[in-house]
PDB file of N, CA and C in Angstrom:
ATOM      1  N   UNK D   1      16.946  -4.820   7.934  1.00 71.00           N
ATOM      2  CA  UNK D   1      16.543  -4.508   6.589  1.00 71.00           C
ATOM      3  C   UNK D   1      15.328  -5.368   6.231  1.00 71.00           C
ATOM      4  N   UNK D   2      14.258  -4.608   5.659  1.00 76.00           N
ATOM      5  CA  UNK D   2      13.143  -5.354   5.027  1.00 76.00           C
ATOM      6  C   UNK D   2      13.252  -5.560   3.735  1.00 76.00           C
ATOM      7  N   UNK D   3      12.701  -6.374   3.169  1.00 80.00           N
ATOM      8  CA  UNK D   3      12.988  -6.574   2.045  1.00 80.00           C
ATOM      9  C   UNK D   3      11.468  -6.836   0.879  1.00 80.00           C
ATOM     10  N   UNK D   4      11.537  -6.173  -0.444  1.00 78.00           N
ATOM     11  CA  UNK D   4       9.894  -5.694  -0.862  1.00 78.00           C
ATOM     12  C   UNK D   4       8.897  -7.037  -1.024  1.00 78.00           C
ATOM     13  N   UNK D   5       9.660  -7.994  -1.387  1.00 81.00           N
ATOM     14  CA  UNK D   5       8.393  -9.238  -0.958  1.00 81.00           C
ATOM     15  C   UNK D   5       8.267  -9.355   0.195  1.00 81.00           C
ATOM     16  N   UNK D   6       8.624  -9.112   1.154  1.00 83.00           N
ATOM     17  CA  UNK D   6       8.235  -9.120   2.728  1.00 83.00           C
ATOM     18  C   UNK D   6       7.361  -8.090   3.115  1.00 83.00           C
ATOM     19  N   UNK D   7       7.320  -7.060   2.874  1.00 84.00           N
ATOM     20  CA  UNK D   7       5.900  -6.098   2.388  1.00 84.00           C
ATOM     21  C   UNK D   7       4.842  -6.517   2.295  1.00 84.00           C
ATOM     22  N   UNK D   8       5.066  -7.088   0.737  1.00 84.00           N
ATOM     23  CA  UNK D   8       3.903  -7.704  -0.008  1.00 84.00           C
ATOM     24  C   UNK D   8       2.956  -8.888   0.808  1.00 84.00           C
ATOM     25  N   UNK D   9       3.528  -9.509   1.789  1.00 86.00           N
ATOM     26  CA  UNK D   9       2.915 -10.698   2.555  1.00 86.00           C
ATOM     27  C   UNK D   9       2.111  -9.814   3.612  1.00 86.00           C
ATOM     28  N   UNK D  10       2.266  -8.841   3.862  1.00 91.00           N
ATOM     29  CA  UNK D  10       1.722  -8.213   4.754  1.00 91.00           C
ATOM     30  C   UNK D  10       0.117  -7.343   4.904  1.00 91.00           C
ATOM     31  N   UNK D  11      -0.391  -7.540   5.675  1.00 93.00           N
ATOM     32  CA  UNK D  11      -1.920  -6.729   5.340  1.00 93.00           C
ATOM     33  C   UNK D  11      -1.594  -5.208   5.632  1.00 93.00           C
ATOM     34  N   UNK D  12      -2.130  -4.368   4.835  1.00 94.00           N
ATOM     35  CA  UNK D  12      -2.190  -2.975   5.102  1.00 94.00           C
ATOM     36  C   UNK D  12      -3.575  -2.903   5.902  1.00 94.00           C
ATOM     37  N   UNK D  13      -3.280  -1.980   7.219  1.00 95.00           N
ATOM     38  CA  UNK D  13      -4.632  -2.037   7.774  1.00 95.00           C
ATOM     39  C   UNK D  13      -4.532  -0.414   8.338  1.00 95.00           C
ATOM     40  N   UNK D  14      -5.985   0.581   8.104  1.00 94.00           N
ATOM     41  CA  UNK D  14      -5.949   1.745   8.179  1.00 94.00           C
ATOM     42  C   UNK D  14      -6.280   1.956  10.019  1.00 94.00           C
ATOM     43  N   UNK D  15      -5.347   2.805  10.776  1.00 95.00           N
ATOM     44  CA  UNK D  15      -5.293   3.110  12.036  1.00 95.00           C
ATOM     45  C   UNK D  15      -6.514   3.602  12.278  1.00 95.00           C
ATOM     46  N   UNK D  16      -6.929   4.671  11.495  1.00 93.00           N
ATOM     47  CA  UNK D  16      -7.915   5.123  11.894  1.00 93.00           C
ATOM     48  C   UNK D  16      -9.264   4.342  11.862  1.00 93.00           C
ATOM     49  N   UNK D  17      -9.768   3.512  10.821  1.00 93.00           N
ATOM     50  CA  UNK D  17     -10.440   2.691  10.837  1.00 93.00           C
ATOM     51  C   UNK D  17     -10.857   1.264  11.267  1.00 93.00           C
ATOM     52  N   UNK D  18      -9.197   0.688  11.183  1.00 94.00           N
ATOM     53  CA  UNK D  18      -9.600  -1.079  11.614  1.00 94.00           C
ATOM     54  C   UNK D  18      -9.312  -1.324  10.235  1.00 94.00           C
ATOM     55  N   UNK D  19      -9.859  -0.996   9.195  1.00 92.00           N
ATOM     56  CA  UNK D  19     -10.132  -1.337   8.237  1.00 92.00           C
ATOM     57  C   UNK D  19      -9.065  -2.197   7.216  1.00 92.00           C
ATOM     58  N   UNK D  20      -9.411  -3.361   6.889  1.00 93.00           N
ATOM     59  CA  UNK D  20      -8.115  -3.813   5.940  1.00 93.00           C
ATOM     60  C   UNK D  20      -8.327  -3.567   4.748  1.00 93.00           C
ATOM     61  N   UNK D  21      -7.509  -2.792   4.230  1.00 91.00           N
ATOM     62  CA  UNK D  21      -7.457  -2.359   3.033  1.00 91.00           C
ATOM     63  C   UNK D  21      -6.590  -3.033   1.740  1.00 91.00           C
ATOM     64  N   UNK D  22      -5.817  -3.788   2.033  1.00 90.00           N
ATOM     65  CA  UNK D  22      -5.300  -5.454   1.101  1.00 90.00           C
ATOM     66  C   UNK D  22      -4.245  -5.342   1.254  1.00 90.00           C
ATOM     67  N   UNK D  23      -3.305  -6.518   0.449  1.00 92.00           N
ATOM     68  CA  UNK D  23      -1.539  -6.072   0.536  1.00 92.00           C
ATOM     69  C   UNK D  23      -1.313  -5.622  -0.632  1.00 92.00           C
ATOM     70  N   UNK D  24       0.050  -5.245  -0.690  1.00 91.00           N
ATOM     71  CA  UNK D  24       0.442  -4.103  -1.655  1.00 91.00           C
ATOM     72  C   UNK D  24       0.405  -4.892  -2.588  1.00 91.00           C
ATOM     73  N   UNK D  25       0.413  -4.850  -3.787  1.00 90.00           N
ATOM     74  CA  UNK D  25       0.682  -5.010  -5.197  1.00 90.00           C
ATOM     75  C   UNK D  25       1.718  -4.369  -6.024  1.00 90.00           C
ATOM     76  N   UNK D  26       2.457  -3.339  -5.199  1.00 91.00           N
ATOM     77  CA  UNK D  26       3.452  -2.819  -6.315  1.00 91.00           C
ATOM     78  C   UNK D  26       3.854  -1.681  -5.123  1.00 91.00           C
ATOM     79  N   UNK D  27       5.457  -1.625  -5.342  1.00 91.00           N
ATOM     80  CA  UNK D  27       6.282  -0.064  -5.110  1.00 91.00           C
ATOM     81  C   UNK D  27       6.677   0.703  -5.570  1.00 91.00           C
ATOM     82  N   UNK D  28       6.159   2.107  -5.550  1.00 92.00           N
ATOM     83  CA  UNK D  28       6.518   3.300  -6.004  1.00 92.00           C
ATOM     84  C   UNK D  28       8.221   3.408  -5.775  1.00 92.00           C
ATOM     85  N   UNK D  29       9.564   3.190  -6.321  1.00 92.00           N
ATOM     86  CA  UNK D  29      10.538   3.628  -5.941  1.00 92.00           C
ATOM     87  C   UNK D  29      11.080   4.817  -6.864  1.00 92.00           C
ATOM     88  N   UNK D  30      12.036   5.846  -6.280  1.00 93.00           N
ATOM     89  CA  UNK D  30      12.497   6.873  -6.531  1.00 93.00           C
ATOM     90  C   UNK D  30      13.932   6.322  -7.208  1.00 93.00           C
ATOM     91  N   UNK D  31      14.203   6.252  -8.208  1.00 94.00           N
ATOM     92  CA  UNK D  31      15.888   5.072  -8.056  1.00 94.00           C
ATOM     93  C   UNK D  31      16.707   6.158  -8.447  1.00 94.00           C
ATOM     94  N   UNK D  32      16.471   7.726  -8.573  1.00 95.00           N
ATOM     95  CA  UNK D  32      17.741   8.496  -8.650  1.00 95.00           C
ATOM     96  C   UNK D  32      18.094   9.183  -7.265  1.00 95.00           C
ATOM     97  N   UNK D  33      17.066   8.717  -6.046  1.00 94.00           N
ATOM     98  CA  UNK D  33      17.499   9.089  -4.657  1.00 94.00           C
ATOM     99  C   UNK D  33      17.649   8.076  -3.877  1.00 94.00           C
ATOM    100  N   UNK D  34      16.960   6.572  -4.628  1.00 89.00           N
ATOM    101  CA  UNK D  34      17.088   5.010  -3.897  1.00 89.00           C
ATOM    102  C   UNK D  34      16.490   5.099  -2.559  1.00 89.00           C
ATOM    103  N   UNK D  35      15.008   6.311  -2.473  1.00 90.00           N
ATOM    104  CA  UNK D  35      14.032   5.369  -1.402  1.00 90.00           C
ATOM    105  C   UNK D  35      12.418   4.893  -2.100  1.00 90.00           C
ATOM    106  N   UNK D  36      11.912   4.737  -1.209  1.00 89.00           N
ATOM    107  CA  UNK D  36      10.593   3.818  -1.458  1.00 89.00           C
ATOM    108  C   UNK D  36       9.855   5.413  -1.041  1.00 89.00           C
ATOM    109  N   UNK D  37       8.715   5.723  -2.162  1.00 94.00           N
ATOM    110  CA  UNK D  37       7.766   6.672  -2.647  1.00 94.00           C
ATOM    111  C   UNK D  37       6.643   6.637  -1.825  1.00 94.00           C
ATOM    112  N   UNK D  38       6.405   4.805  -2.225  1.00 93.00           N
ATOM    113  CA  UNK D  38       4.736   4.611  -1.900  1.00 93.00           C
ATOM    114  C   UNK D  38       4.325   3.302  -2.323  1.00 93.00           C
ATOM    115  N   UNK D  39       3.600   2.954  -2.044  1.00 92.00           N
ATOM    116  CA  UNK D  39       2.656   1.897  -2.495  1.00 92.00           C
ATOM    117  C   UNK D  39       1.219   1.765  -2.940  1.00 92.00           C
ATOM    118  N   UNK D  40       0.976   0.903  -3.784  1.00 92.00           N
ATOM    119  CA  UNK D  40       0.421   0.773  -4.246  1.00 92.00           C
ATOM    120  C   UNK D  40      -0.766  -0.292  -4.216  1.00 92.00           C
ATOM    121  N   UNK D  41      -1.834  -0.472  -3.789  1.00 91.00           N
ATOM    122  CA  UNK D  41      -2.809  -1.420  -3.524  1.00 91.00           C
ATOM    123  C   UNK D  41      -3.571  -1.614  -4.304  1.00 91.00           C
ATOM    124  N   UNK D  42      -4.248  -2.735  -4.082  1.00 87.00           N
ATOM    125  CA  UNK D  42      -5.622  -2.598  -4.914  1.00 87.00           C
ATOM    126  C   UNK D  42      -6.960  -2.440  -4.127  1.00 87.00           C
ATOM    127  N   UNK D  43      -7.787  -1.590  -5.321  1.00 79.00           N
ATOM    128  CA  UNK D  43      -8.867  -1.124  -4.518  1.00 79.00           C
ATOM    129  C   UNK D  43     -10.177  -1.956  -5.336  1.00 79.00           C
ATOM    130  N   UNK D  44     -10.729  -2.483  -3.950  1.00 67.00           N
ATOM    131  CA  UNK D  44     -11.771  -4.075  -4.495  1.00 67.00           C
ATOM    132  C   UNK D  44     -13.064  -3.253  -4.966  1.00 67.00           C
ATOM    133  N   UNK D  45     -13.123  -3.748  -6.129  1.00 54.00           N
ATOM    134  CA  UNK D  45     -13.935  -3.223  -7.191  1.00 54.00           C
ATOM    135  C   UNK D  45     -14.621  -4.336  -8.121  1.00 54.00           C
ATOM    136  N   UNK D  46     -13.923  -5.895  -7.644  1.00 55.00           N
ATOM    137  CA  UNK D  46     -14.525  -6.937  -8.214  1.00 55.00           C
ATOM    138  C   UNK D  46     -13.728  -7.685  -8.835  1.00 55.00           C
ATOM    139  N   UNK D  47     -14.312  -8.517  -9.925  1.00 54.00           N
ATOM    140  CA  UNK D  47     -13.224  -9.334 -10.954  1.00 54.00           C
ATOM    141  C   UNK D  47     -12.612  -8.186 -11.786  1.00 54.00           C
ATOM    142  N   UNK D  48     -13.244  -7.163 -12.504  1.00 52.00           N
ATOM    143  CA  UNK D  48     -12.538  -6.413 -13.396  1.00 52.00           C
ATOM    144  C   UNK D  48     -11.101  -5.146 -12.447  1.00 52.00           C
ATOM    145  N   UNK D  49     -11.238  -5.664 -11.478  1.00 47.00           N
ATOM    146  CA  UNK D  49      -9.879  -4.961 -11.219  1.00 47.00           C
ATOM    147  C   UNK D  49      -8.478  -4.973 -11.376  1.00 47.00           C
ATOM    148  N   UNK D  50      -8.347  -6.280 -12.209  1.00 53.00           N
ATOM    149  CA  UNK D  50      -7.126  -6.707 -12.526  1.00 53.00           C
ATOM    150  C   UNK D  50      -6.781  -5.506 -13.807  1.00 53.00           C
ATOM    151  N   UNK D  51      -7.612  -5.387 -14.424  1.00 54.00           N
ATOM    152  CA  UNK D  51      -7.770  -4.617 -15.888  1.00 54.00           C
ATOM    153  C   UNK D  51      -7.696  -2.576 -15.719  1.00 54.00           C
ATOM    154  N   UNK D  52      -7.838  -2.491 -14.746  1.00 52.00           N
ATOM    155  CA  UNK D  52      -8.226  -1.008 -14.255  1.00 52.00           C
ATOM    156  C   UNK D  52      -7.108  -0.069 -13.593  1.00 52.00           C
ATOM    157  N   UNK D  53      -6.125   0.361 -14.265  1.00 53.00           N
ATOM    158  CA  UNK D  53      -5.556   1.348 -13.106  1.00 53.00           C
ATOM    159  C   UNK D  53      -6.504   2.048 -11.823  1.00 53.00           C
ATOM    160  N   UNK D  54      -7.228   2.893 -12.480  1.00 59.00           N
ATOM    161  CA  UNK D  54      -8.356   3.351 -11.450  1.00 59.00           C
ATOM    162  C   UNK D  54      -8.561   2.795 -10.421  1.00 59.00           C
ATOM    163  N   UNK D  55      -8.754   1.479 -10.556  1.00 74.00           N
ATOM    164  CA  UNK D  55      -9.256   0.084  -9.463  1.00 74.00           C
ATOM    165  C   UNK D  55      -7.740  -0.076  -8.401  1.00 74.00           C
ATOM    166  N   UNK D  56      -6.949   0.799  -7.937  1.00 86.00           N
ATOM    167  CA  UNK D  56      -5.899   0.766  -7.624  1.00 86.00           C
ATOM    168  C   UNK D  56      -6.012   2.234  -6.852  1.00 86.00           C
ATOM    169  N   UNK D  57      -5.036   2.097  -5.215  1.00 88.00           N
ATOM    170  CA  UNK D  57      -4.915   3.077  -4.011  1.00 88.00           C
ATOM    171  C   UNK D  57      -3.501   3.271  -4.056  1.00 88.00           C
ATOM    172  N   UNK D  58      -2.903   4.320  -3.996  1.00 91.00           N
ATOM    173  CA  UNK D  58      -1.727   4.820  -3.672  1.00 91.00           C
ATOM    174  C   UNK D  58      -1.568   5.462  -2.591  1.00 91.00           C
ATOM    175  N   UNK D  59      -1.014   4.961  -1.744  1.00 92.00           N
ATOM    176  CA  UNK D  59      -0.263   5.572  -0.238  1.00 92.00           C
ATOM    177  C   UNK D  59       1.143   6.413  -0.378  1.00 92.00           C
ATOM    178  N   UNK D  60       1.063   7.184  -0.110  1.00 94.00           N
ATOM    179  CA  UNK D  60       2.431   7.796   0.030  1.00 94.00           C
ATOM    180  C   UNK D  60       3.358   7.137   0.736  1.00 94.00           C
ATOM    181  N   UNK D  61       4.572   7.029   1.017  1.00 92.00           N
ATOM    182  CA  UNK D  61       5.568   6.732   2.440  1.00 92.00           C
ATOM    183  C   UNK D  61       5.193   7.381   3.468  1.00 92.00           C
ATOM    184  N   UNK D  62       4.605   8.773   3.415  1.00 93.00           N
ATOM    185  CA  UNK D  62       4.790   9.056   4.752  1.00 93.00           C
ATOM    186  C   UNK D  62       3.532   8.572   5.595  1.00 93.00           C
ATOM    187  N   UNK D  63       2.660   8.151   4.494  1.00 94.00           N
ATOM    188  CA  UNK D  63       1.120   7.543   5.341  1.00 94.00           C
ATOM    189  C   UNK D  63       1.523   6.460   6.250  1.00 94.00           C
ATOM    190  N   UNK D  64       2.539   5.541   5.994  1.00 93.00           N
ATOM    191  CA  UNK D  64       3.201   4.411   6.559  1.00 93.00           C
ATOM    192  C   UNK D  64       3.518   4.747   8.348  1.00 93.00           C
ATOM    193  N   UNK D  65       2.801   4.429   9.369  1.00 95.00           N
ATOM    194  CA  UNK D  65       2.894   4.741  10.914  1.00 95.00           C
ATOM    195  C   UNK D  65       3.997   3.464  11.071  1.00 95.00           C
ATOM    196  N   UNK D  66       3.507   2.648  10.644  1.00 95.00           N
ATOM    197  CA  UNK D  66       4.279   0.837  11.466  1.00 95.00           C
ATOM    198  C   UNK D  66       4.877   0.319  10.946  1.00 95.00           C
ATOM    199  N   UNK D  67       5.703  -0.693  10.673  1.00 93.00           N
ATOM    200  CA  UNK D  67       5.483  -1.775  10.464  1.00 93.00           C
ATOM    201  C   UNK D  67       5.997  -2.976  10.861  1.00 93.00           C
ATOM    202  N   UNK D  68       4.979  -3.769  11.058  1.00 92.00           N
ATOM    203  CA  UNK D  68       4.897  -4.754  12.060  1.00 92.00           C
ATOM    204  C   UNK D  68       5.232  -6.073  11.427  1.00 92.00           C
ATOM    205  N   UNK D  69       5.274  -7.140  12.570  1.00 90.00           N
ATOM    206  CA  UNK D  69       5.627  -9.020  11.486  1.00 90.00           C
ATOM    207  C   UNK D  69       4.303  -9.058  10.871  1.00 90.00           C
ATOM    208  N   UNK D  70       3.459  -8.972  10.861  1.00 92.00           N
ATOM    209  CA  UNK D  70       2.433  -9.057  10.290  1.00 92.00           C
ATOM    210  C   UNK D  70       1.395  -8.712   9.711  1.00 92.00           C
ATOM    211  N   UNK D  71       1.868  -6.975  10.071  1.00 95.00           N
ATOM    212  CA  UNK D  71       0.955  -6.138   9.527  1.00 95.00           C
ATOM    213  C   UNK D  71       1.391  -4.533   9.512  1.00 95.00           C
ATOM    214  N   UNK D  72       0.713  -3.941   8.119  1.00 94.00           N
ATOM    215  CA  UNK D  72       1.208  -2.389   7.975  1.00 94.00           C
ATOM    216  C   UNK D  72       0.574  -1.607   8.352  1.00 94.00           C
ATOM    217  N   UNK D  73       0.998  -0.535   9.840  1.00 96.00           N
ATOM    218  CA  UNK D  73      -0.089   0.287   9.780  1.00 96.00           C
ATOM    219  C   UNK D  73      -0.433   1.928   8.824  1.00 96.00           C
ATOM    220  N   UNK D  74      -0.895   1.736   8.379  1.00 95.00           N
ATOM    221  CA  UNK D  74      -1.455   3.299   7.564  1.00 95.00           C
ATOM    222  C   UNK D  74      -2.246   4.504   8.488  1.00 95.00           C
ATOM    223  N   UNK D  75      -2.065   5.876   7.882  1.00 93.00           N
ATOM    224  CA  UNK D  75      -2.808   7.013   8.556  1.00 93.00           C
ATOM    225  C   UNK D  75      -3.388   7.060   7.089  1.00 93.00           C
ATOM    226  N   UNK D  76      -4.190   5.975   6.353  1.00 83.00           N
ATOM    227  CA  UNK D  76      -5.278   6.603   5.362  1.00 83.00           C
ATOM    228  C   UNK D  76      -5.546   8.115   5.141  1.00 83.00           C
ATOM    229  N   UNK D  77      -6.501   8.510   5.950  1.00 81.00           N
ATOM    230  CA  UNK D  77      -7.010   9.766   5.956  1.00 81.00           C
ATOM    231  C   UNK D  77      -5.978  11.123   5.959  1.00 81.00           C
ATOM    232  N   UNK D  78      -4.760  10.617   6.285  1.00 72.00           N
ATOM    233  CA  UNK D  78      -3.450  12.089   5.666  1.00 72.00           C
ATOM    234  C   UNK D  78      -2.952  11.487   4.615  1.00 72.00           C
ATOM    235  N   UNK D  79      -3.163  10.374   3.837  1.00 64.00           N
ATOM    236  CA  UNK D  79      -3.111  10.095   2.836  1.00 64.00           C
ATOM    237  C   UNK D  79      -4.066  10.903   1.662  1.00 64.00           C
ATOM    238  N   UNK D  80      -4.917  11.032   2.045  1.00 64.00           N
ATOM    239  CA  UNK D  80      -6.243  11.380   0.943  1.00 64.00           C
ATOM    240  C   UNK D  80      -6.382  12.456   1.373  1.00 64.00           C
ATOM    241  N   UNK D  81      -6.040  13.884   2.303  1.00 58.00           N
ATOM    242  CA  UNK D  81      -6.448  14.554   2.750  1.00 58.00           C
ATOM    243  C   UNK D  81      -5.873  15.987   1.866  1.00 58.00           C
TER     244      UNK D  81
END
């Protein structure tokens, strides 16, 4: 069992790219079926991103390929597709 601050320590990094895309900031949960939706990142936009929904990436669950001790892998691009 993982547990959601153990997530959160983790880098999301996109398969297709390399690319690190940050750690999560928040979970989408479903609590009248009790699984995990999605997550939620932030998307670097600067100092004012604290203030911005917009300034924020949502992954589905099923974008989720891995996950590893140290790192999450994502399929980005069937995320956004």
């Amino acid at each position: 069992m993982i547990k959601a601050a153990d997530l959160r320590d983790k880098e999301v990094i996109d398969i297709n790219t390399g690319e690190k895309l940050g750690n999560i900031i928040d979970i989408d949960v479903n609590l009248e079926e009790g699984k995990i939706e999605g997550m939620i990142l932030p998307k670097e936009t600067g100092f004012f991103r604290f203030f911005s929904k917009e300034a924020e990436i949502y992954l589905p669950w099923a974008a989720i390929k891995k996950i590893g001790s140290d790192v999450i892998l994502v399929d980005f691009r069937s995320a956004n597709a």
